[in-house]
Structures are given as C-alpha cells and as structure tokens.
mmCIF file of C-alpha atoms in Angstrom:
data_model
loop_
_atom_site.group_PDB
_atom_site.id
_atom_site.type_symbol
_atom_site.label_atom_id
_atom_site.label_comp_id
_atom_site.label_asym_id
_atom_site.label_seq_id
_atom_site.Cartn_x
_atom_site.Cartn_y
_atom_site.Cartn_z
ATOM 1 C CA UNK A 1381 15.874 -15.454 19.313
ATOM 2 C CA UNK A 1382 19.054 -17.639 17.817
ATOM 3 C CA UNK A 1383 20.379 -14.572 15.678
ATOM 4 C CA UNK A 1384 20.198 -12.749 18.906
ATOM 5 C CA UNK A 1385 21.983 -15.500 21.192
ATOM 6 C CA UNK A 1386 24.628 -16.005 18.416
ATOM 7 C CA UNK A 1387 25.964 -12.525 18.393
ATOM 8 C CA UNK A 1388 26.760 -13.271 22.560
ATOM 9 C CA UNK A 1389 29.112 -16.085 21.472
ATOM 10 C CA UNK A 1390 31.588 -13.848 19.484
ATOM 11 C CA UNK A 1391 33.556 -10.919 20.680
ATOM 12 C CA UNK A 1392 32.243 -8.864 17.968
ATOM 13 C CA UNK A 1393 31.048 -8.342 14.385
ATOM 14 C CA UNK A 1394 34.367 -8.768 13.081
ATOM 15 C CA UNK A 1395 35.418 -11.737 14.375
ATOM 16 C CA UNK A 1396 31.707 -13.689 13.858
ATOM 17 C CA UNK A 1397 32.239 -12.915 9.911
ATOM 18 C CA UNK A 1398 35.245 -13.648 9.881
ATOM 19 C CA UNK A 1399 35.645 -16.709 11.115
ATOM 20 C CA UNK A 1400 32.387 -17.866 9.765
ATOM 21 C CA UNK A 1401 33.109 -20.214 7.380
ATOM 22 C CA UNK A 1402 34.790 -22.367 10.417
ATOM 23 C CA UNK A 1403 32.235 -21.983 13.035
ATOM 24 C CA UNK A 1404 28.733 -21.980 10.603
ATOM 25 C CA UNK A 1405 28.259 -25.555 11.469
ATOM 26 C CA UNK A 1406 28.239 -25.292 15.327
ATOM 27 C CA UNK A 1407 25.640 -22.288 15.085
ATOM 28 C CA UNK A 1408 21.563 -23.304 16.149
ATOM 29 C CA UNK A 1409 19.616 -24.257 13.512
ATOM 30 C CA UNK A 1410 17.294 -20.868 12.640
ATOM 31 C CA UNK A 1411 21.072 -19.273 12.390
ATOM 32 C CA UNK A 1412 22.713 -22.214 10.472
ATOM 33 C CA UNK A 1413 19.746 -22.236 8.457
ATOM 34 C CA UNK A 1414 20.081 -17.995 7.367
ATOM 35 C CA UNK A 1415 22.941 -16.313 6.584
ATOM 36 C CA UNK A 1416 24.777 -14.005 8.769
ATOM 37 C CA UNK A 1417 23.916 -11.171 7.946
ATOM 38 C CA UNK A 1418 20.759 -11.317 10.511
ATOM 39 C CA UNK A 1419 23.003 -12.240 13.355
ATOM 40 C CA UNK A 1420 25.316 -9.030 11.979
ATOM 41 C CA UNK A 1421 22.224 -6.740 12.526
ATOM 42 C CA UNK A 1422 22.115 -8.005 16.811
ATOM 43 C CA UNK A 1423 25.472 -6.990 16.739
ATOM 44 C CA UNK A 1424 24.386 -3.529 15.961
ATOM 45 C CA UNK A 1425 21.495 -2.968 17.684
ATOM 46 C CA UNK A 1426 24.067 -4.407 20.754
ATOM 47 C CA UNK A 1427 26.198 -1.595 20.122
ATOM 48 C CA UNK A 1428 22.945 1.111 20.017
ATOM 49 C CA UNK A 1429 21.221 -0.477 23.176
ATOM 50 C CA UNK A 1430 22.297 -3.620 25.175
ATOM 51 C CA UNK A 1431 18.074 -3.526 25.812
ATOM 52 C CA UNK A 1432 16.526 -5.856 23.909
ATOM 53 C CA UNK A 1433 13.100 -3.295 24.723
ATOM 54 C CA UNK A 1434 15.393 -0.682 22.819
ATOM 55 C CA UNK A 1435 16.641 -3.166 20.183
ATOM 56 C CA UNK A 1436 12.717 -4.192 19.097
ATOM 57 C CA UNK A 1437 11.818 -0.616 18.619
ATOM 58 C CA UNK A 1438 14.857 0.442 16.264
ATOM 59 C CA UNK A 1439 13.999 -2.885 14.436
ATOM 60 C CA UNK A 1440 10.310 -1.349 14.061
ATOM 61 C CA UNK A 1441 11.220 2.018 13.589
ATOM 62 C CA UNK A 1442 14.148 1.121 10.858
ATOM 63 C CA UNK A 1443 11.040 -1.180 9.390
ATOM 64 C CA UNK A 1444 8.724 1.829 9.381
ATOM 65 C CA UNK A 1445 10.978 3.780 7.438
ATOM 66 C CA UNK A 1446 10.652 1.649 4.634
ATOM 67 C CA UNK A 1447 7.285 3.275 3.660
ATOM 68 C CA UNK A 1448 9.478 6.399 2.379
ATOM 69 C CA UNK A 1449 11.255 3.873 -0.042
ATOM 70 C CA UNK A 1450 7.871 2.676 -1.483
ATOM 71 C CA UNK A 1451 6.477 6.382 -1.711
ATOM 72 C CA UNK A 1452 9.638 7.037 -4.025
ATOM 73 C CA UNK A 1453 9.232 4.100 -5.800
ATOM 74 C CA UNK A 1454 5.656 4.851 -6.481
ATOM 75 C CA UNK A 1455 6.415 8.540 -7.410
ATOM 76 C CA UNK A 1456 9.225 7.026 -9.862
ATOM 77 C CA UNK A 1457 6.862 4.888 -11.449
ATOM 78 C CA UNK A 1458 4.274 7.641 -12.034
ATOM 79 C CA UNK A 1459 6.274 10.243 -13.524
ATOM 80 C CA UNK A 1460 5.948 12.089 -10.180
ATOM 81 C CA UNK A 1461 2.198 11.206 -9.055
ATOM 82 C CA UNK A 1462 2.789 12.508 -5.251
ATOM 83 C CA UNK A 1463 -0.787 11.179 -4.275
ATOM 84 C CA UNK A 1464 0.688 7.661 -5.627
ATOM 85 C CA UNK A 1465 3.692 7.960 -2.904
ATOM 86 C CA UNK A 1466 1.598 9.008 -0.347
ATOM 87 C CA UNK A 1467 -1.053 6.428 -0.437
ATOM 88 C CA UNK A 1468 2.350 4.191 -0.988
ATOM 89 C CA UNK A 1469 3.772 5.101 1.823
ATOM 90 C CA UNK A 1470 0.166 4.797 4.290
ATOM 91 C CA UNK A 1471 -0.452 1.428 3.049
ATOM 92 C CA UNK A 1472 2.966 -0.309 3.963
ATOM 93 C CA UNK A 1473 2.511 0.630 7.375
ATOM 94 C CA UNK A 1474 -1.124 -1.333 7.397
ATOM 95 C CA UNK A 1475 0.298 -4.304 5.500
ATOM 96 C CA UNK A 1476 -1.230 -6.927 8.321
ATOM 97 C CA UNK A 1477 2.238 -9.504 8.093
ATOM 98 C CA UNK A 1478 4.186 -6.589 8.689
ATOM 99 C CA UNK A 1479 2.347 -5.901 11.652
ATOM 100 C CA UNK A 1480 1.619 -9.487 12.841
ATOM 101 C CA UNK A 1481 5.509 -10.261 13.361
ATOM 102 C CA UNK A 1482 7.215 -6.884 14.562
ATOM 103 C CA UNK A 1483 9.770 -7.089 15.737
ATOM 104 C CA UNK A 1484 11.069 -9.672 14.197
ATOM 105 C CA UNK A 1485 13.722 -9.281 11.352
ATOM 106 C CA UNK A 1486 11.666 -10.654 9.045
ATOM 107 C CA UNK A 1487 9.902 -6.999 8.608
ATOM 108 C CA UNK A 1488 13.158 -5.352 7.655
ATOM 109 C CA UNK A 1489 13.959 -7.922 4.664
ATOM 110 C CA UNK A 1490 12.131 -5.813 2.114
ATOM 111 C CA UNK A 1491 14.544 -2.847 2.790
ATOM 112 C CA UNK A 1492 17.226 -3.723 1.083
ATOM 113 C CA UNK A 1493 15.362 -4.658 -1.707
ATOM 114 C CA UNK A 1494 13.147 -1.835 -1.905
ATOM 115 C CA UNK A 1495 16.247 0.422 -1.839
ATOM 116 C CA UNK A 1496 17.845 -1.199 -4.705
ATOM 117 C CA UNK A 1497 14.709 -1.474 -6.644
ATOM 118 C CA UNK A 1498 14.401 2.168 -6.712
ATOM 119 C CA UNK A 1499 17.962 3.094 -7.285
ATOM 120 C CA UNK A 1500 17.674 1.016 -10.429
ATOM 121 C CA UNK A 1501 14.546 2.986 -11.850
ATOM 122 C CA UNK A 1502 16.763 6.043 -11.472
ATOM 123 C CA UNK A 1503 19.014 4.324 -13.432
ATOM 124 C CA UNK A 1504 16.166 3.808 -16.297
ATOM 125 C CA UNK A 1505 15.167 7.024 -16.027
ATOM 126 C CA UNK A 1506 18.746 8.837 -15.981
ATOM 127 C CA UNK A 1507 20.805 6.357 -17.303
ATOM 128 C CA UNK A 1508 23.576 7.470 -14.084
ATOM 129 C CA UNK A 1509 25.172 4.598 -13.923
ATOM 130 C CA UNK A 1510 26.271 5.518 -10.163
ATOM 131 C CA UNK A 1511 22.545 3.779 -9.490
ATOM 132 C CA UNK A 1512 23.358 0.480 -10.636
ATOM 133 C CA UNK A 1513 26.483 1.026 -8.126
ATOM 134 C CA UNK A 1514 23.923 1.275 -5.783
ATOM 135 C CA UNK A 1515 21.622 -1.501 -6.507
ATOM 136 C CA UNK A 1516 24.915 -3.614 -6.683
ATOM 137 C CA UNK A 1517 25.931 -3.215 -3.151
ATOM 138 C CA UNK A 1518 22.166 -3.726 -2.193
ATOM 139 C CA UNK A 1519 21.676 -7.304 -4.029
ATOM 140 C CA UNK A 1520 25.148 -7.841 -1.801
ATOM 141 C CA UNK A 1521 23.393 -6.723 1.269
ATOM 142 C CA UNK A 1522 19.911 -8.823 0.234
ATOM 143 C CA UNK A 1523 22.548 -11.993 -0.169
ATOM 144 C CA UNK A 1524 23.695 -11.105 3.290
ATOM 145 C CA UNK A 1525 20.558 -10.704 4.885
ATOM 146 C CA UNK A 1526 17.842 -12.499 3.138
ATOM 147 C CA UNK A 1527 18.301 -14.202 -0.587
ATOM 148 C CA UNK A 1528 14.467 -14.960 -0.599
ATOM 149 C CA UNK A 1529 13.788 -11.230 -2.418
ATOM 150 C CA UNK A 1530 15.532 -11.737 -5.332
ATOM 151 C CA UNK A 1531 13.017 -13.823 -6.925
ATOM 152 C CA UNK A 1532 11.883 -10.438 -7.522
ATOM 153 C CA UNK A 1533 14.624 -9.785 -10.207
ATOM 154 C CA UNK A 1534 11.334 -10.751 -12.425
ATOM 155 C CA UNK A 1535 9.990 -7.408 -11.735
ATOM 156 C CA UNK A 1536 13.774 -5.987 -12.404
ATOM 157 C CA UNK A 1537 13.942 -7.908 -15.884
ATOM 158 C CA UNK A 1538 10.575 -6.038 -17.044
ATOM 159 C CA UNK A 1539 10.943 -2.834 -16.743
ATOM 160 C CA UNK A 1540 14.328 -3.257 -18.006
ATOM 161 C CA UNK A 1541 13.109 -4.644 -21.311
ATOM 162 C CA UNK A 1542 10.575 -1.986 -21.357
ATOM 163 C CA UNK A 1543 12.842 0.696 -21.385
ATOM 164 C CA UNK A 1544 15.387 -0.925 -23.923
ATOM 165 C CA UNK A 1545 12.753 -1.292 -26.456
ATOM 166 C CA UNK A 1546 11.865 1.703 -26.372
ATOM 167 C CA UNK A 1547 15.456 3.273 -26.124
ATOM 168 C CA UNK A 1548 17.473 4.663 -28.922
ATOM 169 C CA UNK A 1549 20.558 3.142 -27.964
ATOM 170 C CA UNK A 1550 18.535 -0.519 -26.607
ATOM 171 C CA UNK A 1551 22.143 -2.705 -26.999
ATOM 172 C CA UNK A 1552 24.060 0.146 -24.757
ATOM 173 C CA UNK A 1553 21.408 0.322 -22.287
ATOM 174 C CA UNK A 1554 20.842 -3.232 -21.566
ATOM 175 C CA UNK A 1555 24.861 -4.046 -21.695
ATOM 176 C CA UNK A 1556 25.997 -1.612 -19.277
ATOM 177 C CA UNK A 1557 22.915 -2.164 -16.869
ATOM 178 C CA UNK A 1558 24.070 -6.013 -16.556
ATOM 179 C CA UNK A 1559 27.730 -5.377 -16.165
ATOM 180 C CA UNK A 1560 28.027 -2.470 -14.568
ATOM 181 C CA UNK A 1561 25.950 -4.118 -11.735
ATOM 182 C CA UNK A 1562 27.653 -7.735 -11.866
ATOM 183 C CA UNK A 1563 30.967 -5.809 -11.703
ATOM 184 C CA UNK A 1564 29.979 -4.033 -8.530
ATOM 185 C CA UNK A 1565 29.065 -6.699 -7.017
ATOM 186 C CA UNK A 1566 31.626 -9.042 -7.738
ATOM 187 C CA UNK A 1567 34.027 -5.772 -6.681
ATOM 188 C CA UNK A 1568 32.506 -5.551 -3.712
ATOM 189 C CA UNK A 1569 32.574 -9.207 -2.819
ATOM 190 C CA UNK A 1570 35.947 -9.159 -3.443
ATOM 191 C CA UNK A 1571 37.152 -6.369 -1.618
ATOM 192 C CA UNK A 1572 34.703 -8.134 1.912
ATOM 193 C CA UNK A 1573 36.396 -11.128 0.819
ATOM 194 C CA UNK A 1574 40.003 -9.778 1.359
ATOM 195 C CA UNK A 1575 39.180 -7.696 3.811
ATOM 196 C CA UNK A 1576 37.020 -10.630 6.207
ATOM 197 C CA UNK A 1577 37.540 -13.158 4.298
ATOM 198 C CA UNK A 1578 33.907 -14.221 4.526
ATOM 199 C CA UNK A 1579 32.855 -15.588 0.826
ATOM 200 C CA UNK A 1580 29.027 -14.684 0.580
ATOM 201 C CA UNK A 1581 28.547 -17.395 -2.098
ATOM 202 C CA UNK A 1582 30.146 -19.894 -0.553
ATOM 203 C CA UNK A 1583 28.403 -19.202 2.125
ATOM 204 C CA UNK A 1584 24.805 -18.679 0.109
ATOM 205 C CA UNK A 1585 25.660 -22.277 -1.446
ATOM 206 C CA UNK A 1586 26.137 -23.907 2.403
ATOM 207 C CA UNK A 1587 23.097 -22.888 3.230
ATOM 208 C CA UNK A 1588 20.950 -23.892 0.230
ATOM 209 C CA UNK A 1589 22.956 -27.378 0.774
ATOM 210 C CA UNK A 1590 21.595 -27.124 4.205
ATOM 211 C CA UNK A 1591 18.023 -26.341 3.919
ATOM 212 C CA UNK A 1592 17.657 -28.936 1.187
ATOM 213 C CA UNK A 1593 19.369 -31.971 3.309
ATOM 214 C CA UNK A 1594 16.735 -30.624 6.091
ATOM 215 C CA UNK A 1595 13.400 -30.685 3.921
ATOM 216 C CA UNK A 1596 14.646 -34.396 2.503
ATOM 217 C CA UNK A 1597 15.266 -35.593 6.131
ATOM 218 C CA UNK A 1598 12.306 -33.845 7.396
ATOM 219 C CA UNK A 1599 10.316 -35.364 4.592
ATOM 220 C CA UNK A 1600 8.926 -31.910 3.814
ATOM 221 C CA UNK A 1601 6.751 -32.473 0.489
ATOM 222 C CA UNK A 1602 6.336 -28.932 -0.991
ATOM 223 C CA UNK A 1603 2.942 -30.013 -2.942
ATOM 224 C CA UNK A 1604 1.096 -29.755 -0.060
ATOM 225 C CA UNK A 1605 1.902 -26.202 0.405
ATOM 226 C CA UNK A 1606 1.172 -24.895 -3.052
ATOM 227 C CA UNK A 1607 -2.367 -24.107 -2.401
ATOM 228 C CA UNK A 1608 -1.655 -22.529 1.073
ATOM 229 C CA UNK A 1609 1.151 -20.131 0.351
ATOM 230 C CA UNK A 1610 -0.786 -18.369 -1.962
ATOM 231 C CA UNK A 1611 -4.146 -18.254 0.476
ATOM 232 C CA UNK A 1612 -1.761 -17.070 3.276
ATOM 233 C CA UNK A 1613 -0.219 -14.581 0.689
ATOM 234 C CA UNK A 1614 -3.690 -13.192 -0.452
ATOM 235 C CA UNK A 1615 -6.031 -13.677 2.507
ATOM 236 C CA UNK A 1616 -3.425 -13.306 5.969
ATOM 237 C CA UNK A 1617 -0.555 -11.593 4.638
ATOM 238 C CA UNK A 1618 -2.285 -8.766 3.071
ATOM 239 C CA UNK A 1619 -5.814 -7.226 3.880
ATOM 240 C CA UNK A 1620 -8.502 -8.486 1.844
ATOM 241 C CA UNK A 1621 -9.558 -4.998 0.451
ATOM 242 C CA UNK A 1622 -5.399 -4.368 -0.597
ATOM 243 C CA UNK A 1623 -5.433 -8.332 -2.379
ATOM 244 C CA UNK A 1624 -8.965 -7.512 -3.911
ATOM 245 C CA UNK A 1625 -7.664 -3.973 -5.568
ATOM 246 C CA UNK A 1626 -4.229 -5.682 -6.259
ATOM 247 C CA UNK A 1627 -6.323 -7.955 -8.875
ATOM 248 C CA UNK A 1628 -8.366 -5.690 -9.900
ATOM 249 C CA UNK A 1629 -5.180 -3.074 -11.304
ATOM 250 C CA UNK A 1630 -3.682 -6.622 -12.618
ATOM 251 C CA UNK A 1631 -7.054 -6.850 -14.460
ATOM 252 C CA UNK A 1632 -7.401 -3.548 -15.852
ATOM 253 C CA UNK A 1633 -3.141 -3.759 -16.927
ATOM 254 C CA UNK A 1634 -4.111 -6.645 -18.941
ATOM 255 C CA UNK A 1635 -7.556 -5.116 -20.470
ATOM 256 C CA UNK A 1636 -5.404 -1.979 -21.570
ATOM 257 C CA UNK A 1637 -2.957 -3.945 -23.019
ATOM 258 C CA UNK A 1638 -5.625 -6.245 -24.957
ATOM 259 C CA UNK A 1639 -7.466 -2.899 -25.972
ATOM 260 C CA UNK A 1640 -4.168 -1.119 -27.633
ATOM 261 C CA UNK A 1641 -3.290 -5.273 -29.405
ATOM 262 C CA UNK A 1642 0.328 -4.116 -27.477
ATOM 263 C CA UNK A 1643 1.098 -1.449 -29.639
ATOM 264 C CA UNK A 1644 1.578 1.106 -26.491
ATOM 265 C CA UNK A 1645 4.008 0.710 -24.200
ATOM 266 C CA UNK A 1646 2.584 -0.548 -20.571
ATOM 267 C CA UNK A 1647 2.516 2.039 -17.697
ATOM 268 C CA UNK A 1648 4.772 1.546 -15.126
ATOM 269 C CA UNK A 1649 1.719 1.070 -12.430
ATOM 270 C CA UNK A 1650 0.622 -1.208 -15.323
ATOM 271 C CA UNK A 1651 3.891 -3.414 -15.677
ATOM 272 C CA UNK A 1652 4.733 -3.403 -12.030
ATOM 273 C CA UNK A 1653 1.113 -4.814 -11.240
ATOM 274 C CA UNK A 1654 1.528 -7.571 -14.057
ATOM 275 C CA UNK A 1655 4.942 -8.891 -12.940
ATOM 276 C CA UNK A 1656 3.994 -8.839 -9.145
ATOM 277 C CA UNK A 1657 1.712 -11.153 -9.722
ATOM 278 C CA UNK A 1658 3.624 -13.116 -12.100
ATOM 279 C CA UNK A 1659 6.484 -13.290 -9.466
ATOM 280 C CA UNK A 1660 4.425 -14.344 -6.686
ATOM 281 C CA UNK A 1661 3.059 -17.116 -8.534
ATOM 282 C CA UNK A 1662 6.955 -18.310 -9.608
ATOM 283 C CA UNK A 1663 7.709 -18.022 -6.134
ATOM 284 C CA UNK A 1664 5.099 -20.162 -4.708
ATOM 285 C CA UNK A 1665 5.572 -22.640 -7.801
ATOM 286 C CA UNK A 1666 9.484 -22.669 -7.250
ATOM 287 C CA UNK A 1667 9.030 -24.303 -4.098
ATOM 288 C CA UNK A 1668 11.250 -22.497 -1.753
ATOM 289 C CA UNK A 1669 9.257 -21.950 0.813
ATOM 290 C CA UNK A 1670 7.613 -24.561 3.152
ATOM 291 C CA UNK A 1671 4.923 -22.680 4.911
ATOM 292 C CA UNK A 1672 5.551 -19.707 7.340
ATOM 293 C CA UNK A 1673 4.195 -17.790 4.087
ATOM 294 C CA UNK A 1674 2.744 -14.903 6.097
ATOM 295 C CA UNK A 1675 6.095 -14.322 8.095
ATOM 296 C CA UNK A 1676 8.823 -14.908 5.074
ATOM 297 C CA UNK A 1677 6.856 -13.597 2.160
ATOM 298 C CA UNK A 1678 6.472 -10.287 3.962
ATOM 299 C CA UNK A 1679 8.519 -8.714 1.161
ATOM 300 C CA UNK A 1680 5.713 -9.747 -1.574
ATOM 301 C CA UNK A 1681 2.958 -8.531 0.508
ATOM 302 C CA UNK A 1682 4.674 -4.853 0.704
ATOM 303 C CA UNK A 1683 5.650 -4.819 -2.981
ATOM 304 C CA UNK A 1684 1.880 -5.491 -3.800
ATOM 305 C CA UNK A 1685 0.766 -1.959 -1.688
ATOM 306 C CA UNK A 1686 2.797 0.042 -4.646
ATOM 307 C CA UNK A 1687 0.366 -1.501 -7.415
ATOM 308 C CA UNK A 1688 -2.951 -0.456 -4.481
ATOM 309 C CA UNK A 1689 -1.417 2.713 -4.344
ATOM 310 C CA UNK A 1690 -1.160 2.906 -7.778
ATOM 311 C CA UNK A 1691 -4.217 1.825 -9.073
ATOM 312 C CA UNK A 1692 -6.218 4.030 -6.516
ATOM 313 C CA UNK A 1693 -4.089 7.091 -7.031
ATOM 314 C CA UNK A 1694 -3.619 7.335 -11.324
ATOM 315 C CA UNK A 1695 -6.775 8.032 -13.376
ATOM 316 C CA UNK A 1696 -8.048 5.134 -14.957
ATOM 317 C CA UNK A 1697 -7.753 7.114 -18.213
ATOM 318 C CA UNK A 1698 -6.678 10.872 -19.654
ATOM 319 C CA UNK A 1699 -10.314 11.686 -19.939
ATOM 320 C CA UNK A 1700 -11.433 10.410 -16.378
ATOM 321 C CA UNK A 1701 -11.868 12.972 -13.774
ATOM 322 C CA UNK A 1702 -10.358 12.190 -10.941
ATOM 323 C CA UNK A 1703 -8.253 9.342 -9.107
ATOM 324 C CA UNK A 1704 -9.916 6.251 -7.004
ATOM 325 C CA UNK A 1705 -9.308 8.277 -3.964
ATOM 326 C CA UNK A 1706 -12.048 6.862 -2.022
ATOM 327 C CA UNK A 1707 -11.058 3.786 -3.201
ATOM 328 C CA UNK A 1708 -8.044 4.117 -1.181
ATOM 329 C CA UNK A 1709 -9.932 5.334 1.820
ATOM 330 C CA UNK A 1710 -12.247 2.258 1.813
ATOM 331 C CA UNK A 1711 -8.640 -0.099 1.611
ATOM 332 C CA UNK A 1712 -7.096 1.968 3.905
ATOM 333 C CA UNK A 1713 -9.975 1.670 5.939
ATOM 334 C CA UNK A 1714 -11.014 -2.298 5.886
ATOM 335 C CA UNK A 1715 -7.012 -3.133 6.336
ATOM 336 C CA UNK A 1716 -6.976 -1.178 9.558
ATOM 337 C CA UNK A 1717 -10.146 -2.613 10.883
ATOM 338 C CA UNK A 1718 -8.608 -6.086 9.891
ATOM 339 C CA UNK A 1719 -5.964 -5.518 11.827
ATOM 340 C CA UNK A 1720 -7.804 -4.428 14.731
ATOM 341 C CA UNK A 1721 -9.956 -7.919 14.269
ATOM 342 C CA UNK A 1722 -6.655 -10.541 14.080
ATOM 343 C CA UNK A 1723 -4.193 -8.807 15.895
ATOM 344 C CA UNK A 1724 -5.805 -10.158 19.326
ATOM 345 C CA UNK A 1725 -5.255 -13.760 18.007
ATOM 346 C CA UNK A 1726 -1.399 -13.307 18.122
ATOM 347 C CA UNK A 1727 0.719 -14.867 19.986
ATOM 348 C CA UNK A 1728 4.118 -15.603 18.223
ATOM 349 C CA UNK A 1729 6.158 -12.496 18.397
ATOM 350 C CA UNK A 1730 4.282 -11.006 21.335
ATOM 351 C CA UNK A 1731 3.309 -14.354 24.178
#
C-alpha cells in the first residue's frame, strides 16, 4: 500500500503536510495521484497500532460505523421513520463494494460525506447555522481525503431548493446556507494554511493537473468506459435486489410527482431517490473516472441503500397499511446470499 509506505518516509504527520507542496512530486504514483489526506490517516492508525493486522480492523470498524450516519440520515429524511434508519443502517453493511475491498481506504470515503450530508439537513430542518459549520469543515476533510464525493453536491442543491421554496424567508435561507458554509471553509483553510502551510487547493489543482497529463499519456479514452461504470455501479457494486428496488422508488418518485402535475412538494425519500440517480448518471457522464468503478464509486453505492431503506420502510401512501417490510427482508436477504456467491472470487484486497 503507497499511502501506507509514504507515511514511513516522514517523521510524522506534521512534517509530511507540511512540507508537501515540496516533496508531492517525489511521492509513488497511487500517492501522487490522491491527496494527502489518505497518507494522513496511516499516520494515525501508526500512532493506534504499529500492526498493520490492527490498522485493517480500525479501518473496517471506523467504516462500519458509518451505517449509524445513514440511519440518521434516513430518520432525518422521514420525519423520524426509525424503521427507515434501521433498515438504513443493515443495508450499508451488505453493500457488496464495501465488502469486496475492506480494508482498503476506499470504504471510509463516504464518511466524511455522509457526516456532512446530514449535518446540513439539520440545518434545513433547524435553520442552526452551527450545522453548516459543520458541513464546512467536512467538504474540507472530503477535499483532503477524497474530492470524488462532491459530485454529490447535486443531491445538496435539491433539497436545498426544496426547502427555500417552500420557506417564508426563501432569500435568507438560501444566502446564509451558501456563505455561511463558503466562509467556514475558506476560514478553516486559512487558519491550516498558516498553521501548516499546506494549501488544499493548490494542492487539489496539482493533482487534477496530474491525473489529466496521465490519462492523455496513457491514452485513456473515457468513451469506452461509459457503458461499464454504470453496469459495475448497478450489477457489482450494489446487490441486484438493492439496484432493482433503487429503480423501482426512482419510479414511483416520478409517478407521484406526475400524479400531483408538481403541485406537492416531493418527499424527502422521494427527492433523495430522484437526484441519486441523477448524480450517478452526471458522474459517469463527467468522465472522471476510468474504470475501478466498483472500488472508487463505493460512496454512490452506499448513498443508494438510504433510498432501499426508504422505499421499503415508508408506506407507499397515507391509506396503505403497512411498510414493504418484507420487501426489505427479501433485499436484505438476496444481497447477503450475493455476497456469499462473489466473495470467493476475490483476490485484490485479500491474495
């Protein structure tokens, strides 16, 4: 593992970030090629265990943990449903990707994200703006660590407009939400800046430089992924049940919306569902990714279980009886015994 060789070549944390900007170009390529946050992360698990045994199960366990941050999410978005957040918080540890590639730090990338995505629904619903303090410092840590989740500021964007329109103060709300956050972050920039004098966006900028000097001299055509991202996204990443009742809550957001002619404002399951898709699709059209789709998009395929949850947790109407619970029992099922099948044929993370 480079990340985990780099952090041998530096007497510590402090003096890898801070003299990064002068040594980024002699690091290996996977660590010249990420930002250093991922080679900050060795440093620590250095400091908890020098066993690397040790070191891959915090990784896991710290990974594991995320399912609490999708059951609040879920719970957020439902005004509360706790079945939601439960069924949340099961499926994310049965997302197959996540599984496939522990413990590599590719399964803790949708932490920071996660985190910050629910610190800025508190925000809609309380209108604190301590959250959007939060979520600052957590786009500053997803810079850090990973950039690739931001493309799901999409998902951000809608149910922002959804609550200004329907707020009675829509100008206030959306104002403060944007620069509140941009002024956290650029605070906090500022103040590692002084402090370390690392520069995350000049460092963000080197390695975009970087990756697209390497596809142009590796003569890495992104048209012949556009096809396979998406089947490794819905077919590998996932389990086939989740990506089958992923579609199907996409299909019934869309049906309620046609049915009400868009008169009613969207559930949150519903809008969440919607833009998930719609991200993942601007993603995989963006070209930023060159293959590897089950291993980097590991952040999509987790965001996806909130809509499963959702869908099989929330009535399909006021008047319907009962949940999809054994919906979620047959998913919860079929993605187990998925795993079960395919986890025999790895051998990357585990020879």
């Amino acid at each position: 593992n480079t990340y985990y060789g780099a952090s041998f070549e530096f007497p510590s944390a402090y003096d890898f970030i801070r003299r990064y900007h002068d040594i980024w170009h002699t690091l290996t390529i996977h660590a010249k090629a990420n930002m250093p946050g991922k080679v900050l992360v060795f440093f620590l698990l250095r400091a908890l265990s020098p066993s690397p045994e040790i070191q891959a199960f915090w990784i896991v366990l710290c990974s594991a943990l995320g399912g609490y941050l999708l059951a609040l999410m879920a719970r957020e978005m439902t005004d509360g449903n706790r079945k939601a957040a439960l069924y949340a918080c099961i499926l994310y540890q049965l997302v197959p990707s996540k599984l496939y590639f522990a413990p590599l730090l590719n399964i803790l990338s949708p932490l920071p994200i996660l985190l910050g995505f629910y610190w800025f629904l508190r925000f809609l619903t309380t209108e604190k703006k301590i959250y959007l303090a939060g979520l600052a410092i957590c786009l500053y840590v997803v810079f850090l660590f990973e950039p690739l989740p931001l493309v799901t500021g999409l998902v951000f964007a809608a149910f922002l407009f959804e609550s200004v329109q329907r707020s009675p103060h829509p100008v206030k709300l959306l104002t403060s939400s944007v620069w509140v956050t941009i002024a956290v972050l650029v605070g906090f920039h500022l103040l590692i800046l002084g402090v370390f004098r690392f520069n995350l966006f000049r460092a963000f900028a080197n390695l975009m430089d970087f990756t697209a000097n390497f596809n142009l001299t590796h003569d890495r055509n992104y048209a012949h992924w556009t096809t396979h991202n998406l089947k490794d996204l819905f077919v590998n990443s996932i389990a086939s049940s989740q990506t089958l009742i992923f579609f199907l809550a996409v299909a019934a957001a869309l049906w309620r919306r046609y049915k009400t002619k868009a008169t009613t404002r969207m559930t949150g399951g519903d809008l969440f569902a919607v833009a998930m898709l719609a991200t993942a699709l601007i993603n995989n059209y963006l070209g930023l990714i060159l293959g590897e789709t089950i291993r980097i998009w590991i952040f999509i395929a987790v965001f996806i279980q909130i809509s499963v949850a959702v869908y099989c947790a929330v009535p399909p109407t006021t008047d319907a009886p009962s949940s999809r619970t054994a919906t979620f029992y047959i998913v919860a099922a079929t993605s187990f015994a998925q795993l079960v099948l395919t986890f025999g044929s790895l051998r990357f993370a585990w020879p």
